Coordinates of C-alpha atoms in Angstrom, one line a residue:
M1 CA 133.1 93.6 130.6
S2 CA 134.0 91.9 127.4
K3 CA 136.3 92.8 124.6
Q4 CA 135.8 93.0 120.8
A5 CA 138.5 92.4 118.2
Y6 CA 138.5 94.2 114.8
T7 CA 141.0 93.1 112.1
V8 CA 143.0 95.9 110.5
C9 CA 145.0 95.6 107.3
F10 CA 144.8 91.8 107.5
C11 CA 147.8 91.6 109.9
F12 CA 146.8 92.8 113.4
S13 CA 143.7 93.3 115.5
R14 CA 142.4 96.2 117.6
R15 CA 140.6 95.3 120.7
F16 CA 137.9 97.4 122.3
K17 CA 136.3 97.0 125.7
H18 CA 132.5 96.5 125.7
A19 CA 130.9 97.4 129.0
L20 CA 127.4 96.9 130.3
A21 CA 125.1 100.0 130.2
E22 CA 125.8 102.3 133.2
A23 CA 123.4 104.9 134.5
P24 CA 124.2 108.5 133.4
P25 CA 125.3 110.8 136.3
E26 CA 121.9 112.7 136.4
I27 CA 120.0 109.3 136.8
N28 CA 122.3 108.4 139.8
T29 CA 121.6 111.8 141.3
F30 CA 117.8 111.2 141.0
F31 CA 118.2 107.8 142.7
Q32 CA 120.1 109.5 145.6
N33 CA 117.5 112.1 146.0
Y34 CA 114.6 109.7 146.0
S35 CA 116.2 106.8 148.1
E36 CA 117.5 106.1 151.5
N37 CA 120.3 103.7 152.4
E38 CA 120.7 102.7 148.7
L39 CA 117.0 101.6 148.5
M40 CA 114.0 103.4 146.8
T41 CA 110.9 102.3 148.7
P42 CA 107.4 102.2 147.1
S43 CA 106.5 105.5 148.7
Q44 CA 109.8 107.2 147.4
L45 CA 109.2 105.7 143.9
Q46 CA 105.6 107.0 144.0
R47 CA 107.0 110.5 144.9
F48 CA 109.5 110.2 141.9
L49 CA 106.7 109.3 139.6
V50 CA 104.6 112.3 140.6
E51 CA 107.4 114.9 140.8
V52 CA 109.8 113.9 138.0
Q53 CA 107.7 111.8 135.7
K54 CA 104.7 114.1 136.1
Q55 CA 102.3 111.1 136.7
E56 CA 100.1 113.1 139.1
N57 CA 97.7 110.2 139.7
A58 CA 100.4 107.6 140.4
T59 CA 99.7 105.6 143.6
I60 CA 101.9 103.5 146.0
E61 CA 100.2 100.5 144.4
D62 CA 101.5 101.7 141.0
A63 CA 105.0 102.0 142.4
Q64 CA 104.8 98.5 144.0
A65 CA 103.6 97.1 140.7
I66 CA 106.8 98.5 139.1
I67 CA 109.0 97.0 141.8
D68 CA 107.3 93.6 141.4
S69 CA 107.6 93.7 137.6
L70 CA 111.4 93.9 137.8
K71 CA 111.7 90.5 139.7
H72 CA 114.8 91.3 141.7
F73 CA 115.5 90.2 145.2
H74 CA 114.5 93.5 146.9
R75 CA 110.7 93.3 147.4
K76 CA 110.8 96.4 149.6
G77 CA 112.2 98.7 146.9
L78 CA 114.6 99.4 144.1
N79 CA 118.3 99.6 144.3
N80 CA 120.3 101.8 141.9
E81 CA 120.7 99.1 139.3
S82 CA 117.0 98.1 139.2
F83 CA 115.9 101.7 139.2
F84 CA 118.0 102.2 136.0
K85 CA 116.6 99.0 134.6
Y86 CA 113.0 100.4 135.2
L87 CA 113.8 103.6 133.3
L88 CA 115.1 101.7 130.3
S89 CA 112.2 99.1 130.3
D90 CA 109.4 98.9 127.8
N91 CA 107.0 99.7 130.6
N92 CA 108.4 103.3 130.6
Q93 CA 107.2 104.4 127.1
P94 CA 107.3 108.1 125.9
L95 CA 103.6 107.8 124.8
P96 CA 100.9 106.9 127.4
P97 CA 99.8 103.3 126.7
S98 CA 96.9 103.5 129.0
L99 CA 95.3 106.2 127.0
G100 CA 94.2 104.1 124.0
V101 CA 91.7 105.8 121.7
H102 CA 90.9 108.9 123.7
N103 CA 89.8 111.5 121.0
D104 CA 86.1 112.3 120.6
M105 CA 85.2 109.8 117.8
T106 CA 81.6 111.0 117.4
L107 CA 82.3 113.9 115.0
P108 CA 82.0 113.8 111.2
L109 CA 84.9 112.1 109.2
S110 CA 86.0 115.5 108.0
H111 CA 87.1 116.4 111.6
Y112 CA 89.9 113.9 111.6
F113 CA 93.3 113.3 109.9
I114 CA 93.0 109.8 108.5
Y115 CA 95.9 107.4 107.9
T116 CA 96.0 107.2 104.0
G117 CA 97.9 105.2 101.5
H118 CA 98.5 105.9 97.8
N119 CA 98.5 103.1 95.1
S120 CA 98.2 100.7 98.1
Y121 CA 98.6 97.7 96.0
L122 CA 102.1 98.3 94.6
T123 CA 105.0 96.3 96.0
G124 CA 107.7 98.8 94.9
N125 CA 108.2 101.5 92.4
Q126 CA 105.4 103.2 90.6
L127 CA 106.5 102.1 87.1
S128 CA 107.3 98.4 87.0
S129 CA 106.7 96.7 90.3
D130 CA 104.2 93.9 90.9
C131 CA 100.7 94.7 92.1
S132 CA 99.6 92.5 95.0
D133 CA 97.4 92.2 98.1
V134 CA 100.5 91.9 100.3
P135 CA 101.2 95.7 100.7
I136 CA 97.5 96.2 101.3
I137 CA 97.6 93.6 104.1
R138 CA 100.8 95.2 105.5
A139 CA 99.3 98.7 105.5
L140 CA 96.1 97.6 107.3
K141 CA 98.1 95.9 110.0
R142 CA 100.0 99.2 110.6
G143 CA 96.7 101.0 111.0
V144 CA 96.2 102.6 107.5
R145 CA 92.5 103.3 107.1
V146 CA 92.3 104.5 103.5
I147 CA 93.3 102.0 100.8
E148 CA 93.5 103.1 97.1
L149 CA 92.8 100.8 94.3
D150 CA 93.1 101.7 90.6
I151 CA 90.6 99.4 88.8
W152 CA 90.9 98.6 85.1
P153 CA 89.4 95.9 82.7
N154 CA 91.5 92.9 82.5
A155 CA 93.1 91.7 79.2
S156 CA 90.0 90.0 78.0
K157 CA 87.8 92.9 79.1
D158 CA 85.5 90.5 81.0
N159 CA 86.8 91.1 84.6
V160 CA 88.5 93.7 86.7
D161 CA 92.2 94.0 87.6
V162 CA 94.1 96.4 89.9
L163 CA 97.2 98.1 88.5
H164 CA 98.8 101.4 88.0
G165 CA 97.6 102.5 84.6
R166 CA 99.8 103.5 81.7
T167 CA 102.8 101.8 83.4
L168 CA 104.5 98.3 83.3
T169 CA 103.1 97.1 86.6
T170 CA 101.8 93.6 86.6
P171 CA 98.1 93.4 87.7
V172 CA 96.4 91.7 90.5
E173 CA 92.7 90.7 90.4
L174 CA 90.4 93.1 92.2
I175 CA 88.7 90.3 94.1
T176 CA 92.0 89.3 95.6
C177 CA 92.5 92.8 97.0
L178 CA 88.9 93.0 98.3
R179 CA 89.2 89.7 100.1
A180 CA 92.4 90.8 101.7
I181 CA 90.8 94.0 102.9
K182 CA 87.9 92.0 104.4
E183 CA 90.2 89.6 106.3
H184 CA 92.6 92.2 107.7
A185 CA 90.7 95.5 107.9
F186 CA 90.1 95.5 111.6
E187 CA 93.0 93.6 113.0
T188 CA 94.7 96.8 114.3
S189 CA 91.8 99.2 114.5
E190 CA 88.0 98.9 114.6
Y191 CA 87.4 102.2 112.9
P192 CA 86.2 102.4 109.3
V193 CA 88.3 101.5 106.3
V194 CA 87.8 103.7 103.3
I195 CA 88.4 102.2 99.8
T196 CA 89.1 104.9 97.3
L197 CA 88.6 103.7 93.8
E198 CA 90.2 105.2 90.7
D199 CA 87.8 104.0 88.2
H200 CA 88.5 103.2 84.5
L201 CA 85.6 100.8 83.8
T202 CA 82.7 100.4 81.4
P203 CA 79.2 100.4 82.9
D204 CA 79.0 96.6 82.7
L205 CA 82.2 96.2 84.6
Q206 CA 81.1 98.8 87.1
A207 CA 78.0 96.6 87.8
K208 CA 80.4 93.6 88.2
V209 CA 82.4 95.6 90.8
A210 CA 79.2 96.5 92.6
E211 CA 78.3 92.9 92.9
M212 CA 81.8 91.9 93.9
V213 CA 82.0 94.5 96.7
S214 CA 78.5 93.7 98.0
Q215 CA 79.1 90.0 98.1
T216 CA 82.5 90.3 99.6
F217 CA 81.8 92.8 102.4
G218 CA 78.1 92.0 103.0
D219 CA 76.7 93.8 106.0
T220 CA 80.1 95.3 106.7
L221 CA 79.7 97.6 103.7
F222 CA 78.2 101.0 104.6
Y223 CA 76.5 103.3 102.2
P224 CA 73.9 106.0 102.7
T225 CA 70.2 105.8 101.6
I226 CA 70.5 109.3 100.1
E227 CA 72.7 110.3 97.2
S228 CA 74.2 113.5 98.7
L229 CA 75.2 113.8 102.4
K230 CA 75.0 117.3 104.1
Q231 CA 77.5 115.9 106.7
F232 CA 79.7 112.9 106.8
P233 CA 79.0 110.2 109.5
S234 CA 81.4 109.7 112.4
P235 CA 84.1 107.1 112.9
E236 CA 82.3 105.9 115.9
S237 CA 79.1 105.2 114.0
L238 CA 81.2 103.4 111.3
K239 CA 83.1 101.0 113.5
K240 CA 84.0 97.8 111.7
R241 CA 82.4 99.3 108.5
I242 CA 83.9 99.5 104.9
I243 CA 82.9 102.6 102.9
I244 CA 83.6 103.4 99.2
S245 CA 84.9 106.7 97.9
T246 CA 85.3 107.5 94.2
K247 CA 84.5 110.2 91.7
P248 CA 81.9 109.7 89.0
P249 CA 83.1 107.4 86.2
K250 CA 83.9 109.1 82.9
E251 CA 86.9 107.8 81.0
Y252 CA 85.2 104.9 79.1
L253 CA 81.9 106.9 78.6
E254 CA 83.8 109.7 77.0
A255 CA 85.8 107.3 74.8
K256 CA 82.6 105.7 73.7
E257 CA 81.2 109.0 72.6
I258 CA 84.4 109.7 70.7
K259 CA 84.0 106.4 69.0
E260 CA 80.4 106.9 68.0
K261 CA 81.1 110.3 66.6
G262 CA 84.0 108.8 64.7
E263 CA 82.2 105.9 63.1
A264 CA 80.7 108.2 60.4
S265 CA 84.3 109.3 59.5
Q266 CA 87.0 107.3 57.7
H267 CA 89.6 108.8 60.2
G268 CA 88.3 107.1 63.3
K269 CA 90.6 104.1 63.4
A270 CA 91.2 103.9 67.2
S271 CA 89.2 101.5 69.2
V272 CA 87.3 102.5 72.4
D273 CA 90.0 101.0 74.5
E274 CA 92.7 102.8 72.7
E275 CA 91.0 106.1 73.2
A276 CA 90.2 105.3 76.9
L277 CA 93.7 104.3 77.7
G278 CA 95.5 106.9 75.6
K279 CA 98.0 106.4 72.8
E280 CA 101.0 106.3 75.2
A281 CA 99.4 103.1 76.8
L282 CA 99.7 101.2 73.6
N283 CA 103.4 102.3 73.2
I284 CA 104.0 101.0 76.7
E285 CA 102.6 97.6 76.0
R286 CA 105.1 97.2 73.2
G287 CA 108.0 99.1 74.8
T288 CA 110.3 99.0 77.8
I289 CA 110.7 100.9 81.0
A290 CA 113.0 103.4 79.3
D291 CA 110.3 104.2 76.8
V292 CA 107.9 105.5 79.4
K293 CA 110.0 106.6 82.4
D294 CA 110.3 110.2 81.2
N295 CA 106.6 110.4 80.4
I296 CA 104.9 108.7 83.4
V297 CA 102.0 110.7 84.7
D298 CA 99.7 109.7 87.6
E299 CA 96.2 109.1 86.2
E300 CA 94.8 111.6 88.6
D301 CA 97.3 114.2 87.4
L302 CA 95.6 113.9 84.1
N303 CA 92.0 114.0 85.5
D304 CA 92.6 116.9 87.9
D305 CA 94.3 119.3 85.6
D306 CA 93.3 122.8 86.5
D307 CA 92.1 123.7 83.0
E308 CA 90.2 120.5 82.5
E309 CA 88.3 119.9 85.7
D310 CA 85.0 117.9 85.9
S311 CA 81.9 119.9 86.2
D312 CA 79.0 118.8 88.4
E313 CA 76.7 119.0 85.4
S314 CA 78.7 116.6 83.2
D315 CA 79.4 114.3 86.2
T316 CA 75.7 114.0 86.7
K317 CA 75.1 113.2 83.1
L318 CA 77.8 110.6 83.0
Q319 CA 76.6 109.0 86.3
N320 CA 73.1 108.6 84.8
N321 CA 74.7 106.5 82.0
G322 CA 76.7 104.4 84.5
A323 CA 75.7 101.3 86.6
P324 CA 73.1 102.5 89.3
E325 CA 74.1 99.7 91.6
Y326 CA 77.7 100.9 91.5
R327 CA 76.8 104.6 92.1
R328 CA 74.6 103.5 95.1
L329 CA 77.6 102.2 97.0
I330 CA 79.5 105.4 97.0
T331 CA 79.5 107.1 100.5
I332 CA 82.2 109.8 99.9
H333 CA 81.6 111.3 96.5
A334 CA 84.7 112.8 94.8
G335 CA 84.9 115.3 92.0
K336 CA 85.5 119.0 91.3
P337 CA 83.2 121.6 89.8
K338 CA 84.4 123.3 86.6
G339 CA 86.4 126.5 87.2
G340 CA 89.8 125.7 88.8
L341 CA 90.9 125.5 92.4
R342 CA 88.8 128.4 93.7
E343 CA 85.6 126.8 92.5
S344 CA 86.9 123.4 93.8
L345 CA 87.2 124.8 97.3
K346 CA 83.7 126.5 97.5
V347 CA 81.6 125.2 100.4
D348 CA 78.2 123.8 99.3
A349 CA 75.7 124.1 102.1
D350 CA 73.6 121.3 100.7
K351 CA 76.2 118.5 100.3
V352 CA 79.7 117.5 101.3
R353 CA 82.2 115.9 99.0
R354 CA 85.9 114.9 98.5
V355 CA 88.3 116.8 96.4
S356 CA 91.6 115.3 95.2
L357 CA 94.7 117.4 94.6
S358 CA 98.2 116.5 93.6
E359 CA 101.0 117.7 95.9
G360 CA 101.7 120.5 93.4
Q361 CA 98.1 121.6 93.4
L362 CA 98.2 121.6 97.2
E363 CA 101.2 123.8 97.2
K364 CA 99.5 126.3 94.8
A365 CA 96.2 126.2 96.8
V366 CA 97.7 127.0 100.1
I367 CA 99.6 130.0 98.7
T368 CA 96.7 131.6 96.8
L369 CA 93.8 130.1 98.6
G370 CA 95.0 129.2 102.1
K371 CA 92.0 130.5 104.0
E372 CA 89.5 129.0 101.5
F373 CA 91.4 125.7 101.8
V374 CA 91.1 125.6 105.6
R375 CA 87.4 126.6 105.5
F376 CA 86.5 124.0 102.9
T377 CA 88.2 121.2 105.0
Q378 CA 86.0 122.1 108.1
G379 CA 83.2 120.1 106.6
N380 CA 84.5 118.5 103.3
I381 CA 87.4 116.1 102.8
V382 CA 90.6 116.8 100.8
R383 CA 92.8 114.0 99.6
V384 CA 96.4 114.9 98.5
Y385 CA 98.4 112.5 96.5
P386 CA 102.1 112.3 95.4
K387 CA 102.9 113.8 91.9
G388 CA 103.3 111.2 89.1
T389 CA 107.0 111.8 88.6
R390 CA 107.8 110.1 91.9
I391 CA 108.6 106.9 90.1
T392 CA 110.7 105.4 93.1
S393 CA 107.7 105.8 95.4
S394 CA 109.2 108.7 97.2
N395 CA 107.0 111.1 99.2
Y396 CA 106.4 114.7 100.0
N397 CA 106.1 116.4 103.3
P398 CA 102.6 115.5 104.8
L399 CA 102.6 118.4 107.3
L400 CA 101.8 121.0 104.5
G401 CA 98.5 119.2 104.0
W402 CA 97.8 118.6 107.7
M403 CA 98.4 122.1 108.9
H404 CA 95.8 123.3 106.3
G405 CA 93.2 120.7 107.4
A406 CA 93.6 118.1 104.7
Q407 CA 92.3 114.8 106.1
M408 CA 93.5 112.2 103.6
V409 CA 97.2 113.1 103.0
A410 CA 98.2 110.0 100.9
L411 CA 101.7 108.7 100.9
N412 CA 103.4 105.7 99.2
M413 CA 103.8 103.2 102.0
Q414 CA 106.7 101.7 100.0
G415 CA 108.5 105.0 100.0
Y416 CA 110.6 104.6 103.1
G417 CA 112.2 107.8 104.5
R418 CA 111.5 110.9 106.5
S419 CA 108.1 111.7 105.0
L420 CA 106.7 108.3 105.9
W421 CA 108.3 108.5 109.3
L422 CA 106.4 111.7 109.9
M423 CA 103.2 109.8 108.9
Q424 CA 103.9 106.9 111.1
G425 CA 104.7 109.4 114.0
M426 CA 101.4 111.3 113.5
F427 CA 99.3 108.1 113.6
K428 CA 101.0 106.9 116.8
A429 CA 98.6 109.4 118.4
N430 CA 95.1 108.4 119.6
G431 CA 96.0 104.8 120.3
G432 CA 97.2 104.1 116.8
C433 CA 93.6 103.7 115.6
G434 CA 94.3 105.6 112.2
Y435 CA 92.1 108.5 113.1
V436 CA 93.4 111.6 114.8
K437 CA 91.1 114.4 115.7
K438 CA 92.1 117.7 114.1
P439 CA 92.9 120.6 116.5
D440 CA 90.0 122.8 117.3
F441 CA 91.5 125.8 115.6
L442 CA 91.3 124.0 112.3
L443 CA 87.6 123.2 112.8
K444 CA 86.3 126.7 113.9
T445 CA 85.8 130.0 112.2
G446 CA 86.5 133.2 114.2
P447 CA 84.1 136.2 114.8
N448 CA 85.4 137.9 111.6
N449 CA 85.2 134.8 109.5
E450 CA 88.9 134.2 110.2
V451 CA 90.4 130.7 110.1
F452 CA 93.8 129.3 111.1
D453 CA 96.8 130.5 109.1
P454 CA 100.0 128.4 109.7
K455 CA 102.0 131.1 108.1
A456 CA 101.0 133.8 110.6
K457 CA 103.3 134.9 113.3
L458 CA 102.1 133.4 116.5
S459 CA 103.2 133.6 120.2
V460 CA 105.0 130.8 121.8
K461 CA 102.6 128.4 123.6
T462 CA 105.1 126.1 125.3
T463 CA 108.8 125.1 125.3
L464 CA 109.8 121.5 125.1
K465 CA 113.1 120.7 126.8
V466 CA 114.7 117.4 125.6
T467 CA 117.6 115.7 127.3
I468 CA 119.3 112.9 125.4
Y469 CA 121.2 110.8 128.0
M470 CA 122.3 107.7 126.2
G471 CA 121.5 104.9 123.9
E472 CA 121.8 101.1 123.9
G473 CA 120.9 98.0 122.0
W474 CA 122.9 98.2 118.8
Y475 CA 125.3 95.6 120.1
Y476 CA 122.5 93.1 120.2
D477 CA 120.7 94.0 117.1
F478 CA 123.5 94.5 114.7
K479 CA 126.7 92.6 113.7
S480 CA 129.9 93.9 115.2
T481 CA 131.1 95.1 111.8
H482 CA 127.8 96.6 110.6
F483 CA 128.8 100.2 111.0
D484 CA 132.6 100.0 110.8
K485 CA 134.8 97.0 109.9
Y486 CA 137.6 98.3 112.0
S487 CA 136.2 99.7 115.2
P488 CA 133.0 100.1 117.2
P489 CA 130.5 102.8 115.9
D490 CA 130.7 106.6 116.3
F491 CA 127.1 107.5 117.1
Y492 CA 125.4 110.9 117.2
T493 CA 121.7 111.9 117.4
R494 CA 119.8 114.4 115.4
V495 CA 116.6 115.7 117.2
G496 CA 114.2 118.4 116.2
I497 CA 110.7 119.5 115.4
A498 CA 108.6 119.1 112.3
G499 CA 105.6 121.4 112.3
V500 CA 104.6 124.9 111.2
A501 CA 107.5 126.9 109.7
D502 CA 108.3 128.8 113.0
D503 CA 108.5 125.6 115.0
T504 CA 110.6 123.5 112.4
V505 CA 114.2 123.0 113.5
M506 CA 116.8 120.2 113.7
R507 CA 119.8 120.0 116.1
K508 CA 122.4 117.3 116.8
T509 CA 124.6 115.9 119.5
K510 CA 128.3 115.5 119.6
V511 CA 129.8 112.3 118.1
I512 CA 130.7 109.6 120.7
E513 CA 133.6 107.7 119.1
D514 CA 134.2 104.0 119.3
N515 CA 131.3 103.1 121.6
W516 CA 128.3 100.8 121.3
L517 CA 126.9 102.6 124.4
P518 CA 127.0 106.3 123.7
N519 CA 126.4 108.7 126.6
W520 CA 125.7 112.2 125.2
N521 CA 124.0 113.9 128.1
E522 CA 123.0 116.9 126.0
V523 CA 120.0 119.2 126.5
F524 CA 118.0 120.9 123.8
E525 CA 115.1 123.4 123.9
F526 CA 112.4 123.9 121.3
T527 CA 109.9 126.8 121.4
L528 CA 106.6 125.8 120.0
T529 CA 103.9 128.1 118.7
V530 CA 101.6 125.2 117.4
P531 CA 102.4 122.2 119.6
E532 CA 99.1 120.6 118.5
L533 CA 100.8 120.0 115.0
A534 CA 104.3 119.4 116.2
L535 CA 106.2 116.1 115.7
L536 CA 109.4 115.3 117.6
V537 CA 111.8 113.8 115.1
I538 CA 114.7 111.6 116.5
Q539 CA 117.3 110.0 114.4
V540 CA 120.6 108.3 115.3
L541 CA 123.4 108.1 112.8
E542 CA 126.9 106.7 112.7
Y543 CA 129.5 109.2 111.6
D544 CA 131.5 108.2 108.6
M545 CA 134.5 110.4 107.6
S546 CA 134.8 109.2 104.0
D547 CA 131.3 108.1 103.2
K548 CA 127.6 108.8 103.9
D549 CA 126.8 108.5 107.6
D550 CA 125.1 105.2 108.4
F551 CA 121.6 104.9 109.7
G552 CA 121.3 103.8 113.3
G553 CA 117.5 104.2 114.1
Q554 CA 114.7 106.7 114.1
T555 CA 111.4 107.5 115.6
V556 CA 108.8 110.4 115.3
L557 CA 106.5 111.2 118.3
P558 CA 103.5 113.4 118.4
V559 CA 104.4 116.2 120.8
W560 CA 100.9 116.7 122.1
E561 CA 100.8 113.2 123.5
L562 CA 104.4 113.1 124.8
R563 CA 104.7 112.1 128.4
S564 CA 107.0 114.3 130.6
G565 CA 109.7 112.7 132.5
I566 CA 112.6 110.3 131.9
R567 CA 111.6 107.8 129.2
A568 CA 112.9 104.8 127.2
V569 CA 112.3 105.7 123.6
P570 CA 112.4 102.7 121.2
L571 CA 113.9 103.2 117.8
Y572 CA 112.8 101.9 114.4
S573 CA 114.5 100.8 111.3
Y574 CA 114.6 102.7 108.1
K575 CA 111.5 100.8 107.0
G576 CA 109.6 101.5 110.1
E577 CA 110.1 98.2 111.9
K578 CA 110.7 98.4 115.7
Y579 CA 114.2 97.2 116.7
N580 CA 114.3 94.5 119.4
S581 CA 116.8 96.2 121.7
V582 CA 117.8 99.7 120.3
K583 CA 116.5 102.6 122.5
L584 CA 117.4 106.0 123.8
L585 CA 117.1 107.2 127.4
M586 CA 115.6 110.7 127.2
R587 CA 113.9 113.3 129.3
F588 CA 111.0 115.5 128.2
E589 CA 110.0 118.7 130.1
F590 CA 107.3 121.2 129.2
N591 CA 107.6 124.8 130.4

């Protein structure tokens, strides 16, 4: 036991004892019940693994391996201290590390939730941050499988840049981003990377992009031999392949038509580029952040407006005027037929496609066309993106898209906070490969043509009982005055479920004052109607009487993969980085 001193009012010190972590009473009781003469033998540990940890296939050899890994002087078993050490070890994770990729990966891409980024090249806010390949590399290393690139002509109109159009973001060359994707695409996962292109190019620059993409990726690039697919290929068949998804190019072609019509008139003073970029783009070039902050609109918000959607007929016409070598590389065709959301979500038996919706359009669609939405996503792909007013790279709740079957729920990977934590939690499932198979009820249609309705009143399938015993590690990962200058921290834990409306709830423990090693020993029960879409949200905060409570760690875990038993739960920083030492000791039980 050591002591910590905190200076108060510059004239005296308060001293607090800092003890080593001690096992909670219930852990001591488990040890007593599964040991004899203060020693837990391999056979007794194996019984504990089966009966408490619910590891039905655990063998005596498994138990002996745990004993050997702890490197203590009792080769014949565990004493109380080493048993507690095992429970808090990294070998006792809440998700089963041995499972790896265990979903069926041979189904069409539309059968999976896919880890998707929005404006993947931005280093910060949506308005004035730098564009770079660095956030793309970071996203790929975290398992993101869908990278979005907005491609525009460079200043001299002879090459292609990536930037957020109609903003003050500084561009990065497209070739830099493509090379970064090639080098890092499969470091974390061997399953396919989709590049979604938001295209603002002339046909000659499209041809240049096609050449760039083909030369950069070579045989890694996959594209079909036919223009329209009746069914998407599977992640398994696309291992270590790059695929392109974009909607038919139109902006510059439409602008060219406007210019040609205007040449016969004295009023047509605007150039092709001015028409294509919009008048506000020219104002931005001469103005400041303040000039455009109130008027920023995501490019796709403009293109996907309900009253001005793209018709298949006009798309075909425009495609025929574009670069054929560019069109040939598109595997997932994007675009929407004329006629609003209802037409957009009509299933075409002869071809599959991708539809892009803003978060606002998603909210509207699930209210008025919820069943049509779910039915459409059984074979087609829906991509949802943040609204353009999210200048700070904030995010929306991804669960609304997932529970209706949307595969590509795109979030700003720079927008740290709860929404991104939910995304990171979802894709811890299935070995962290970036693809999670959708539950069967989102893929099937019932006998009366019925589909899953997340708003329906459903019966309880299971109850998750969560015990929060204690936490440790802050003393090692934080400065002694990080949370409070005058005393040790006052920690409490928030725990709950994010899922369908009937399952969503948050609870919290009591506050443990002045203690780096909080022992809560509290139990919470959560009834679950749709456990297949439930995420367990855990967040530790430090209570502050006069200010906002300080952040002390978080994690989100997919309930459907959660291991029963007493587990060491590692916590992550606000930005999603795993702490070296901070963890909670918790127990999970399903009834």
